[in-house]
Tab-separated table of C-alpha atoms in Angstrom:
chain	number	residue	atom	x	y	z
A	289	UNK	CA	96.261	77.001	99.482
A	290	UNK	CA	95.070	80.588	100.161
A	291	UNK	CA	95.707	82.259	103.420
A	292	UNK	CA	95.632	85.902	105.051
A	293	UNK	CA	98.860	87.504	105.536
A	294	UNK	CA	99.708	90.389	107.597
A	295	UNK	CA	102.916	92.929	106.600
A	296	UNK	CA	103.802	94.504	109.832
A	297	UNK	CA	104.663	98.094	109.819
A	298	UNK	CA	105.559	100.644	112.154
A	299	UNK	CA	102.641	103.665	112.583
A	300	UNK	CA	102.864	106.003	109.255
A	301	UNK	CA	103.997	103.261	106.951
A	302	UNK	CA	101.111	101.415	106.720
A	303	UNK	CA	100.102	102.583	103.205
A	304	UNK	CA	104.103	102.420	101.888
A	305	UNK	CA	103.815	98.696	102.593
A	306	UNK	CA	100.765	98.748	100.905
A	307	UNK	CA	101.588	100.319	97.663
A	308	UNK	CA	104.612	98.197	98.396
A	309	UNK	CA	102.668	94.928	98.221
A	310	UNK	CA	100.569	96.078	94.999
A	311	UNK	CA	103.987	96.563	93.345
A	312	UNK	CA	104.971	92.591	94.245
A	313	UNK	CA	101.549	91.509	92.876
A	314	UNK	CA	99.489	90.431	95.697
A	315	UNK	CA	96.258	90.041	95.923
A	316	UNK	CA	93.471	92.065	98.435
A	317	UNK	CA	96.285	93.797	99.505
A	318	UNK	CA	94.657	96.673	102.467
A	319	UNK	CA	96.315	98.950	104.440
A	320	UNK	CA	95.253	98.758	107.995
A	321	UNK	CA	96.344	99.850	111.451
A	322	UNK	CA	99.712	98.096	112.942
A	323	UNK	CA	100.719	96.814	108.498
A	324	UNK	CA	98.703	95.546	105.575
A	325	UNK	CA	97.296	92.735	104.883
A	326	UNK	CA	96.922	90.001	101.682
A	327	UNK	CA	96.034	87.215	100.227
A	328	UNK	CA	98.314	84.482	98.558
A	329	UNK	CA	100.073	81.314	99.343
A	330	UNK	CA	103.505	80.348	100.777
A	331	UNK	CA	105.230	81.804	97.698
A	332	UNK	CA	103.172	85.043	97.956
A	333	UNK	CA	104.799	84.906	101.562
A	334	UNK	CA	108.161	84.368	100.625
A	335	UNK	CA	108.111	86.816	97.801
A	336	UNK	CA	107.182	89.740	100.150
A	337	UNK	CA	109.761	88.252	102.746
A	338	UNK	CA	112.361	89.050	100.260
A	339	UNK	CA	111.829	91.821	98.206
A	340	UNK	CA	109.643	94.505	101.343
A	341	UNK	CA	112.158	97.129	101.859
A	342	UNK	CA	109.825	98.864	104.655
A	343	UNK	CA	107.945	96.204	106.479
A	344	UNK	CA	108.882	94.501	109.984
A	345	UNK	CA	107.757	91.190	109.511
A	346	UNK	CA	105.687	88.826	107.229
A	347	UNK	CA	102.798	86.993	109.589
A	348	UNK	CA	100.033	84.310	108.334
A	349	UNK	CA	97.082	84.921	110.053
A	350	UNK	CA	95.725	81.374	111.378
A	351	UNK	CA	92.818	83.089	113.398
A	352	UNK	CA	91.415	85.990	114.962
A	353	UNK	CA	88.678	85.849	117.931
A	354	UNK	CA	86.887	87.808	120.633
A	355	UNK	CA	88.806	87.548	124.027
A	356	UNK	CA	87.652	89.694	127.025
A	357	UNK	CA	88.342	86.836	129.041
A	358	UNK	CA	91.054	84.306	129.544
A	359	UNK	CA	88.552	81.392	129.017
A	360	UNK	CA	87.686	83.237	126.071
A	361	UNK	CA	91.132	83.421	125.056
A	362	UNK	CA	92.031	79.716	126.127
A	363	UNK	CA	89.250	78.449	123.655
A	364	UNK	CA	89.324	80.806	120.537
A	365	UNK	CA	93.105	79.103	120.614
A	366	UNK	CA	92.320	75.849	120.901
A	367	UNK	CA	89.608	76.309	118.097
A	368	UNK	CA	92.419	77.193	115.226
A	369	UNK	CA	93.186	73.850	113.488
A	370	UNK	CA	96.994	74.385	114.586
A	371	UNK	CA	97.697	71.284	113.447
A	372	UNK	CA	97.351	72.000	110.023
A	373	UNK	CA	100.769	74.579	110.616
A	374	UNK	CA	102.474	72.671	113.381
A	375	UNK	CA	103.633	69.177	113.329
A	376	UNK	CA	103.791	67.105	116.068
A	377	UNK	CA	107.678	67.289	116.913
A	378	UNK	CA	107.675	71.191	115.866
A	379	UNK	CA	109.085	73.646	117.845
A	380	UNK	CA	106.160	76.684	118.467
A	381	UNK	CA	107.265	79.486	121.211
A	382	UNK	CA	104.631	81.374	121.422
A	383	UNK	CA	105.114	85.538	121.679
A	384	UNK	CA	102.192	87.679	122.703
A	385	UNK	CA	101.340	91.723	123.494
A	386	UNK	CA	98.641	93.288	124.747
A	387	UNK	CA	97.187	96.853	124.136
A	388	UNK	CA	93.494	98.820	125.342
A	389	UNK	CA	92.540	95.076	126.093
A	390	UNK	CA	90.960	93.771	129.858
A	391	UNK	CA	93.745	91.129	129.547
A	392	UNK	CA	97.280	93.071	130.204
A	393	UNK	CA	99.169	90.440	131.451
A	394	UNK	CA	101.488	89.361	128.612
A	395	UNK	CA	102.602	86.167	130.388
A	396	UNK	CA	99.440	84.915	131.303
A	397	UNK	CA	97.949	85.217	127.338
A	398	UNK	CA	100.691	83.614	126.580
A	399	UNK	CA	101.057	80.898	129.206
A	400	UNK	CA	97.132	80.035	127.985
A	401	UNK	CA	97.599	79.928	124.482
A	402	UNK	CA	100.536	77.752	124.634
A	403	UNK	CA	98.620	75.332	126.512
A	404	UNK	CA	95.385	75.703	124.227
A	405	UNK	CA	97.796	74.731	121.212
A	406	UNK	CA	99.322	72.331	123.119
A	407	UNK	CA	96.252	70.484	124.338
A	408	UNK	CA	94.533	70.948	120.581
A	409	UNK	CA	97.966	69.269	118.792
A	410	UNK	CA	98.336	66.373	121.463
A	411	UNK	CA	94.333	65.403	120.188
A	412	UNK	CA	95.031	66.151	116.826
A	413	UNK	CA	98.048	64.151	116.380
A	414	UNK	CA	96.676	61.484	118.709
A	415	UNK	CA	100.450	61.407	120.977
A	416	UNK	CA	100.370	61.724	124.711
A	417	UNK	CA	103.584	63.959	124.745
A	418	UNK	CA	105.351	67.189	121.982
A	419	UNK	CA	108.773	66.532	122.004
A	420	UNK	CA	109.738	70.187	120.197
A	421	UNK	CA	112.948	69.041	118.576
A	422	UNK	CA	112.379	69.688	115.217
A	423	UNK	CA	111.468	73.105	113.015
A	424	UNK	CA	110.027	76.116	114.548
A	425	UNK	CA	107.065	77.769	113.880
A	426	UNK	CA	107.105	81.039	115.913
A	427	UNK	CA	103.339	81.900	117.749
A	428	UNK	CA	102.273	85.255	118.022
A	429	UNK	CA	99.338	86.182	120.024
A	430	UNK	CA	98.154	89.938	119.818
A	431	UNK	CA	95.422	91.415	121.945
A	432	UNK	CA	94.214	94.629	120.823
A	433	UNK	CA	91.007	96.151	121.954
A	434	UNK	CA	89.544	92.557	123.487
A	435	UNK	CA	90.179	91.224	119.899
A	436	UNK	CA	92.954	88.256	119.848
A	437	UNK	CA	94.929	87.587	116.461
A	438	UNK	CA	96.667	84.670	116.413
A	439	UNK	CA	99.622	84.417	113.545
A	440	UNK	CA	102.813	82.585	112.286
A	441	UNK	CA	106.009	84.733	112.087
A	442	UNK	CA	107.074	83.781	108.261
A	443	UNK	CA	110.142	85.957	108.840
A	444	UNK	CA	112.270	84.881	111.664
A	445	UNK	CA	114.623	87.818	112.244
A	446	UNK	CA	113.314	91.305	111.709
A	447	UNK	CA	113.261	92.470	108.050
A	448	UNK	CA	115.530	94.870	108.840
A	449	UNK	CA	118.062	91.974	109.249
A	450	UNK	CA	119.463	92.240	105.736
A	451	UNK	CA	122.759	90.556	106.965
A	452	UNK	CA	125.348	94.022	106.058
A	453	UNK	CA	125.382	95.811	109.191
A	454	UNK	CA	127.037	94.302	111.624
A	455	UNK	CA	128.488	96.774	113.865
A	456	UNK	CA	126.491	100.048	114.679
A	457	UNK	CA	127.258	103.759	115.081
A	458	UNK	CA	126.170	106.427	117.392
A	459	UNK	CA	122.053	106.691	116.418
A	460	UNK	CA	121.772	104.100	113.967
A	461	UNK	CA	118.896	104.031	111.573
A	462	UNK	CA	117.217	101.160	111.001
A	463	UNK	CA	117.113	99.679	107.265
A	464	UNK	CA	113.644	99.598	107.196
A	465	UNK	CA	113.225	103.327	107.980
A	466	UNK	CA	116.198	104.076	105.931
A	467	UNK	CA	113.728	102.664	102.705
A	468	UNK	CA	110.742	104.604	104.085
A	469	UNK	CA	113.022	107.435	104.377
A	470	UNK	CA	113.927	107.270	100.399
A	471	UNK	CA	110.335	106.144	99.084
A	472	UNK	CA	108.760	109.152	100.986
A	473	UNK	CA	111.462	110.967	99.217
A	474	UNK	CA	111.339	113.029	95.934
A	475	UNK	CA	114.114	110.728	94.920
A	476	UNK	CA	114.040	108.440	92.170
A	477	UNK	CA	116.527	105.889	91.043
A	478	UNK	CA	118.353	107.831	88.226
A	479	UNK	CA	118.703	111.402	90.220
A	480	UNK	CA	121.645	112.153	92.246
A	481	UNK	CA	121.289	111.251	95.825
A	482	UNK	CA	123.676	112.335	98.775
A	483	UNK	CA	123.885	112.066	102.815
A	484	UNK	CA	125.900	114.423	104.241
A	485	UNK	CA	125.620	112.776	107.375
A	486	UNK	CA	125.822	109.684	106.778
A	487	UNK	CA	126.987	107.589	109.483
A	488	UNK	CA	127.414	104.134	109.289
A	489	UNK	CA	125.952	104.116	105.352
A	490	UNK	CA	122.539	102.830	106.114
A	491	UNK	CA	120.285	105.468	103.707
A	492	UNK	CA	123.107	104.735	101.228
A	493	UNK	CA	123.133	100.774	100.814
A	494	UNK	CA	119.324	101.410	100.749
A	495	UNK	CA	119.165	103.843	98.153
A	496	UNK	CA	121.848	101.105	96.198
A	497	UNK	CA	119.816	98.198	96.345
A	498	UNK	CA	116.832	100.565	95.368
A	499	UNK	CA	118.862	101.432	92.126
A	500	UNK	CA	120.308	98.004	91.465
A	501	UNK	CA	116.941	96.112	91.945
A	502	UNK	CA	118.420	94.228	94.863
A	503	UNK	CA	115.941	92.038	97.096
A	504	UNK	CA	117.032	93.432	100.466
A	505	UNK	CA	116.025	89.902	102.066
A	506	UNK	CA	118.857	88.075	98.786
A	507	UNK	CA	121.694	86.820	101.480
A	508	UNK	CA	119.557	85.926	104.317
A	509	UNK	CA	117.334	82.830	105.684
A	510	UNK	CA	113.540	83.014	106.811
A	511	UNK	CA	111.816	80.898	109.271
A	512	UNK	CA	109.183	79.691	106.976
A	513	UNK	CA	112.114	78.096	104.699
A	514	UNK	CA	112.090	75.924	107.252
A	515	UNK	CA	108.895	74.591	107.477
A	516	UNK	CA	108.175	71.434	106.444
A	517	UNK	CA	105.077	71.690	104.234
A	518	UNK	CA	107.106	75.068	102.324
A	519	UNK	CA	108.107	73.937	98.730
A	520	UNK	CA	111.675	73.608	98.484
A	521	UNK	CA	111.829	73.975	94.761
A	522	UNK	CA	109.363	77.440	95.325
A	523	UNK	CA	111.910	78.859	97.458
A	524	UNK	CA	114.841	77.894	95.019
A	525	UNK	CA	113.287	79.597	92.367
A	526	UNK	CA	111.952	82.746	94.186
A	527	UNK	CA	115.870	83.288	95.262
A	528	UNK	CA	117.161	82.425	91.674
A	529	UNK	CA	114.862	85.120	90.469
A	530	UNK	CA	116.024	87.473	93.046
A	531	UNK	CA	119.934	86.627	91.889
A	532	UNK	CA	118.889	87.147	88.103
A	533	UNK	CA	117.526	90.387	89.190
A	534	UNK	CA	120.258	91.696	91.272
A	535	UNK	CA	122.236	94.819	88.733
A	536	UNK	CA	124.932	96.589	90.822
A	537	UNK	CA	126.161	97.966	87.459
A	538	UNK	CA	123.584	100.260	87.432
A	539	UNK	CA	124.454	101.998	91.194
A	540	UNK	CA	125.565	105.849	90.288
A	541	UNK	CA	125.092	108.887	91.711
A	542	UNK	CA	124.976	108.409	95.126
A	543	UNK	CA	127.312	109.915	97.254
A	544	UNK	CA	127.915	110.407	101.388
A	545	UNK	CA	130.065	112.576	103.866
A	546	UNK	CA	130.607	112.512	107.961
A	547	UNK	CA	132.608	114.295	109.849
A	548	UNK	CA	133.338	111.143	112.010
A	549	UNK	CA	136.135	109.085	110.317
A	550	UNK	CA	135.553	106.234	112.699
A	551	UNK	CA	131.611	106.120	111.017
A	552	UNK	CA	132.676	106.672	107.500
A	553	UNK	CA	135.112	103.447	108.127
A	554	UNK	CA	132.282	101.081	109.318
A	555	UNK	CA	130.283	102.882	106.498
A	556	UNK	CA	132.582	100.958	103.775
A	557	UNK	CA	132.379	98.153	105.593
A	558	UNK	CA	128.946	97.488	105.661
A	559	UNK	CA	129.501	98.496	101.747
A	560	UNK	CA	131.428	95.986	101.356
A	561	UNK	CA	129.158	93.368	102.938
A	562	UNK	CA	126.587	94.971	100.873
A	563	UNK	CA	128.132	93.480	98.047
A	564	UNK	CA	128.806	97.017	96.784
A	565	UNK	CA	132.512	98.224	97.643
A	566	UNK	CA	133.668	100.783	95.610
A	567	UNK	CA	130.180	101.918	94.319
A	568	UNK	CA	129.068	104.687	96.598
A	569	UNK	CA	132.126	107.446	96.991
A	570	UNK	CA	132.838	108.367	100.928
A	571	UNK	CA	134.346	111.708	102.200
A	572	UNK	CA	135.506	113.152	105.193
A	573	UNK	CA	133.512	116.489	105.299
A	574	UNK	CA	131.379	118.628	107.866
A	575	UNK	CA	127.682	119.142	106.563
A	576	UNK	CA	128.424	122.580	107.206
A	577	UNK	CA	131.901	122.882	104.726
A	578	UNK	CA	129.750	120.992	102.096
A	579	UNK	CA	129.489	122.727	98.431
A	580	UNK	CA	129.431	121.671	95.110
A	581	UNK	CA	126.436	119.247	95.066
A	582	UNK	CA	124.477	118.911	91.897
A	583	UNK	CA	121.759	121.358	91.212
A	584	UNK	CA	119.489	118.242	90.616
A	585	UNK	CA	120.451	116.401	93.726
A	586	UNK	CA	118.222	115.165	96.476
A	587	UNK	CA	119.768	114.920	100.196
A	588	UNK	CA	118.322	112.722	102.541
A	589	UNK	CA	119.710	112.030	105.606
A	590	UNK	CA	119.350	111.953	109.968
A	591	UNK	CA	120.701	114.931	111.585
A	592	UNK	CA	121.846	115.022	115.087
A	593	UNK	CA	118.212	115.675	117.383
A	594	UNK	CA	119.278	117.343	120.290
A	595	UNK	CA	117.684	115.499	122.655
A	596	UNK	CA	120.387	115.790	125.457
A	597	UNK	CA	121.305	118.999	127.498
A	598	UNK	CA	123.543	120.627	125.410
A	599	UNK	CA	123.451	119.629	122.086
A	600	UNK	CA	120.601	122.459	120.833
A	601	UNK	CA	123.362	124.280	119.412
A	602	UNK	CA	124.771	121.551	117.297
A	603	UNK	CA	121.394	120.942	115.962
A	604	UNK	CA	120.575	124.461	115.066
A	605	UNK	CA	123.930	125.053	113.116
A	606	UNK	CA	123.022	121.572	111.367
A	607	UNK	CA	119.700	122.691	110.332
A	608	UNK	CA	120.850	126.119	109.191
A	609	UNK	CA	124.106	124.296	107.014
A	610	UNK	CA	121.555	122.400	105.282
A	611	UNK	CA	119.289	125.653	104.871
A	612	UNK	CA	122.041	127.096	102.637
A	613	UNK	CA	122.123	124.250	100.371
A	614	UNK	CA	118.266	124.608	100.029
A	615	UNK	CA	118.852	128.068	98.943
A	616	UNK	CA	121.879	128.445	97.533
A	617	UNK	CA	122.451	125.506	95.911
A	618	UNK	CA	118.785	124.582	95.630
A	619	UNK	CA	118.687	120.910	96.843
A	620	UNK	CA	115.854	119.529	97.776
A	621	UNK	CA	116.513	118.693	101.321
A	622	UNK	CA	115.049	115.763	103.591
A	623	UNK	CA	115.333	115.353	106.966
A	624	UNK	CA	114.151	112.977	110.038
A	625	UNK	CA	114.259	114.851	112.992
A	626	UNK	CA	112.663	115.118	116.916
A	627	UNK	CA	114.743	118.382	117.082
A	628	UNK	CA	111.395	121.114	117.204
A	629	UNK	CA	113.496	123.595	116.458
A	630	UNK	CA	114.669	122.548	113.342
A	631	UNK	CA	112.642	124.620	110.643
A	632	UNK	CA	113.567	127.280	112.453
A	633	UNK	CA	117.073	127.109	112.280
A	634	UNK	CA	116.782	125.504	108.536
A	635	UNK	CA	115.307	128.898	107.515
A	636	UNK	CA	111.511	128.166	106.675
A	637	UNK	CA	108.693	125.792	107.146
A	638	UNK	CA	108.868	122.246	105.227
A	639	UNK	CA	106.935	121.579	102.111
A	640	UNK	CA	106.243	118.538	103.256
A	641	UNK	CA	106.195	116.846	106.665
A	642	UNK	CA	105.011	113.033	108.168
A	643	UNK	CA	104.883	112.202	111.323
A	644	UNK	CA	107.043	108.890	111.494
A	645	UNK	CA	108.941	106.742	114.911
A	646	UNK	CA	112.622	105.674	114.812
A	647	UNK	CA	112.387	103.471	117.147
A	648	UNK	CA	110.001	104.729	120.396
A	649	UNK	CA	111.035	108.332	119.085
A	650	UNK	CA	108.484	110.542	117.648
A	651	UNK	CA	109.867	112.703	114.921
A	652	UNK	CA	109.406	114.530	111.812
A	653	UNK	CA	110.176	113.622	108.043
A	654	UNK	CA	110.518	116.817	106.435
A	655	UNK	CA	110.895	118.016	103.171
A	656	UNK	CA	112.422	120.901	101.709
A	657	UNK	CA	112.230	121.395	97.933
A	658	UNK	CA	114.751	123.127	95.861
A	659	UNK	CA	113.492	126.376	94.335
A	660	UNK	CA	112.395	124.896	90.705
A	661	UNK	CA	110.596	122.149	92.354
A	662	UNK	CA	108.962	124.729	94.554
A	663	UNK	CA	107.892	126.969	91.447
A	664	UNK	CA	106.609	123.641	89.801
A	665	UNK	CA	104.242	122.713	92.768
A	666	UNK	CA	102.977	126.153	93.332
A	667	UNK	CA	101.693	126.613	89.453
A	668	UNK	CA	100.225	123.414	90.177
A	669	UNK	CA	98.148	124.374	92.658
């Protein structure tokens, strides 16, 4: 059976989910405010649970309604043939958030809709009473502009749940950024890649399972495994396929550096747990003592941001370290930064530049090409 799925995304990744989804094969994939959306059945689903590297979450979209009031709401619920999802000893919490809508209060939409689906499944299933001791199917209820969409989280966890990091450095960056980070990128599986800060290894293990072909979802569980009318022998063979797929042999070229030995330690941890000790050389080194990098090398990384008193300084003698290796050693540089002083101190204005959110912080992805790169784009235009 067909259904609508939605790819979550955070704002500015929309269309890299997308393109994203295209690559995987689904069908009336669109890009669209808040993710993109497709069509395709439970496999599609679990497919796109397994191998997105930038999306938040995997949704099916059971129904979406008017709802300017909370009658309104209350029915368009109960109208959704829930039972077709939920059986009648499921577990279904039910999640909800509100934005530019006349109903704000998050409890209340979702105090209603659990109801609505409760009252619908007790006629549907023709029992007085839902025990909710078996699977669950997690509820989501979004209002956005006096439009409710009503969806099944496929996922679970957060995509960014690969299972490797398990302890977290100062500023961590989430693995789902991290792959943004390197698709936006001008690097390419096959070039040399290095982060010279790079913390607790995050934009490296990405960039390796990038290069290796590694499904970042391979060693982890998703709710709709669960579910009882998911094929079993669907899922077996979607994560067989993933396995079969899987080449660390072919990680090379990447390299990282901090000048924090406590982050470089978790760093080879969450290697190891990677599945790829030994792969990705580490090295005790100040951004600003770095030389030597390949000509052809692309750095991409998440410099300090200065957002407390007193740390301005540190970010401007960041940003002018990793000037030098635009121009001396002609790297193409990329950064993520909130730090507005940045191109500034890095010596000249970015080539290229997105507007992107870790977490509820605005910042900038910027890029720097080397100097051949920068001849190249400048005959083409």
């Amino acid at each position: 059976m067909a259904y609508t799925f939605l790819a979550t995304a955070p704002f500015g990744l929309e269309g890299v989910v997308a393109q994203e989804l295209r690559t995987l094969g689904c069908a009336q994939v669109q890009a669209q405010l808040g993710g993109a959306s497709f069509v395709g059945g439970m496999e599609d689903a679990l497919r796109a649970n397994l191998w997105l590297r930038c999306a938040d979450r995997v949704l099916l979209v059971a129904g979406r309604f008017p709802a300017r009031t909370f009658e309104e709401l209350y029915e368009g619920v109960k109208a959704i043939a829930w039972e077709q999802f939920i059986p009648r000893d499921a577990r279904f919490p039910v999640a909800g958030n509100c934005a530019r809508s006349q109903l704000m209060s998050v409890r209340d939409c979702q105090a209603i809709s659990k109801k609505a689906i409760a009252d619908r499944l007790l006629a549907a299933h023709g029992v007085k009473t839902l025990p909710e001791t078996a699977e669950s199917y997690g509820v989501q209820i979004a209002l956005h502009g006096d439009v409710a969409t009503c969806t099944l989280d496929t996922s679970g966890a957060g995509l960014s749940r690969r299972g490797y990091r398990t302890l977290n450095g100062e500023a961590p960056l989430r693995e789902t950024l991290a792959a943004a980070l390197l698709t936006l990128s001008p690097w390419r599986p096959g070039r040399p890649l290095h982060d010279p800060m790079c913390g607790t290894g995050t934009l490296l293990v990405e960039a390796a399972f990038m290069q290796a072909n590694r499904a970042p979802g391979l060693t982890r569980a998703f709710a709709c495994e669960a579910w009882r009318w998911t094929e079993k022998e669907a899922v077996a063979a979607l994560r067989e396929e993933a396995r079969a797929a899987f080449r660390p042999q072919e990680i090379g070229g990447i390299t990282g550096a901090d000048v924090d030995a406590a982050a470089l330690k978790l760093a080879k941890r969450h290697l190891q747990q990677a599945g790829i000790s030994g792969r990705i050389p580490l090295r005790c080194e100040d951004v600003r003592d770095a030389a030597g990098l390949d000509a052809a090398c692309v750095i991409v990384t998440n410099p300090p941001y200065g957002c407390r008193m007193g740390e301005r300084k540190e970010c401007e003698s960041v940003a002018r370290a990793l000037g030098r290796l635009n121009r001396q050693e002609g790297q193409t540089v990329c950064a993520i930064t909130a730090f507005t002083g940045f191109e500034k101190a890095f010596g000249r204005r970015a080539d290229k530049r997105r507007r992107l959110y870790n977490g509820r912080l605005e910042c900038e992805f910027m890029t720097f090409y080397g100097p051949s790169l920068r001849q190249k784009a400048s005959k083409g235009n």
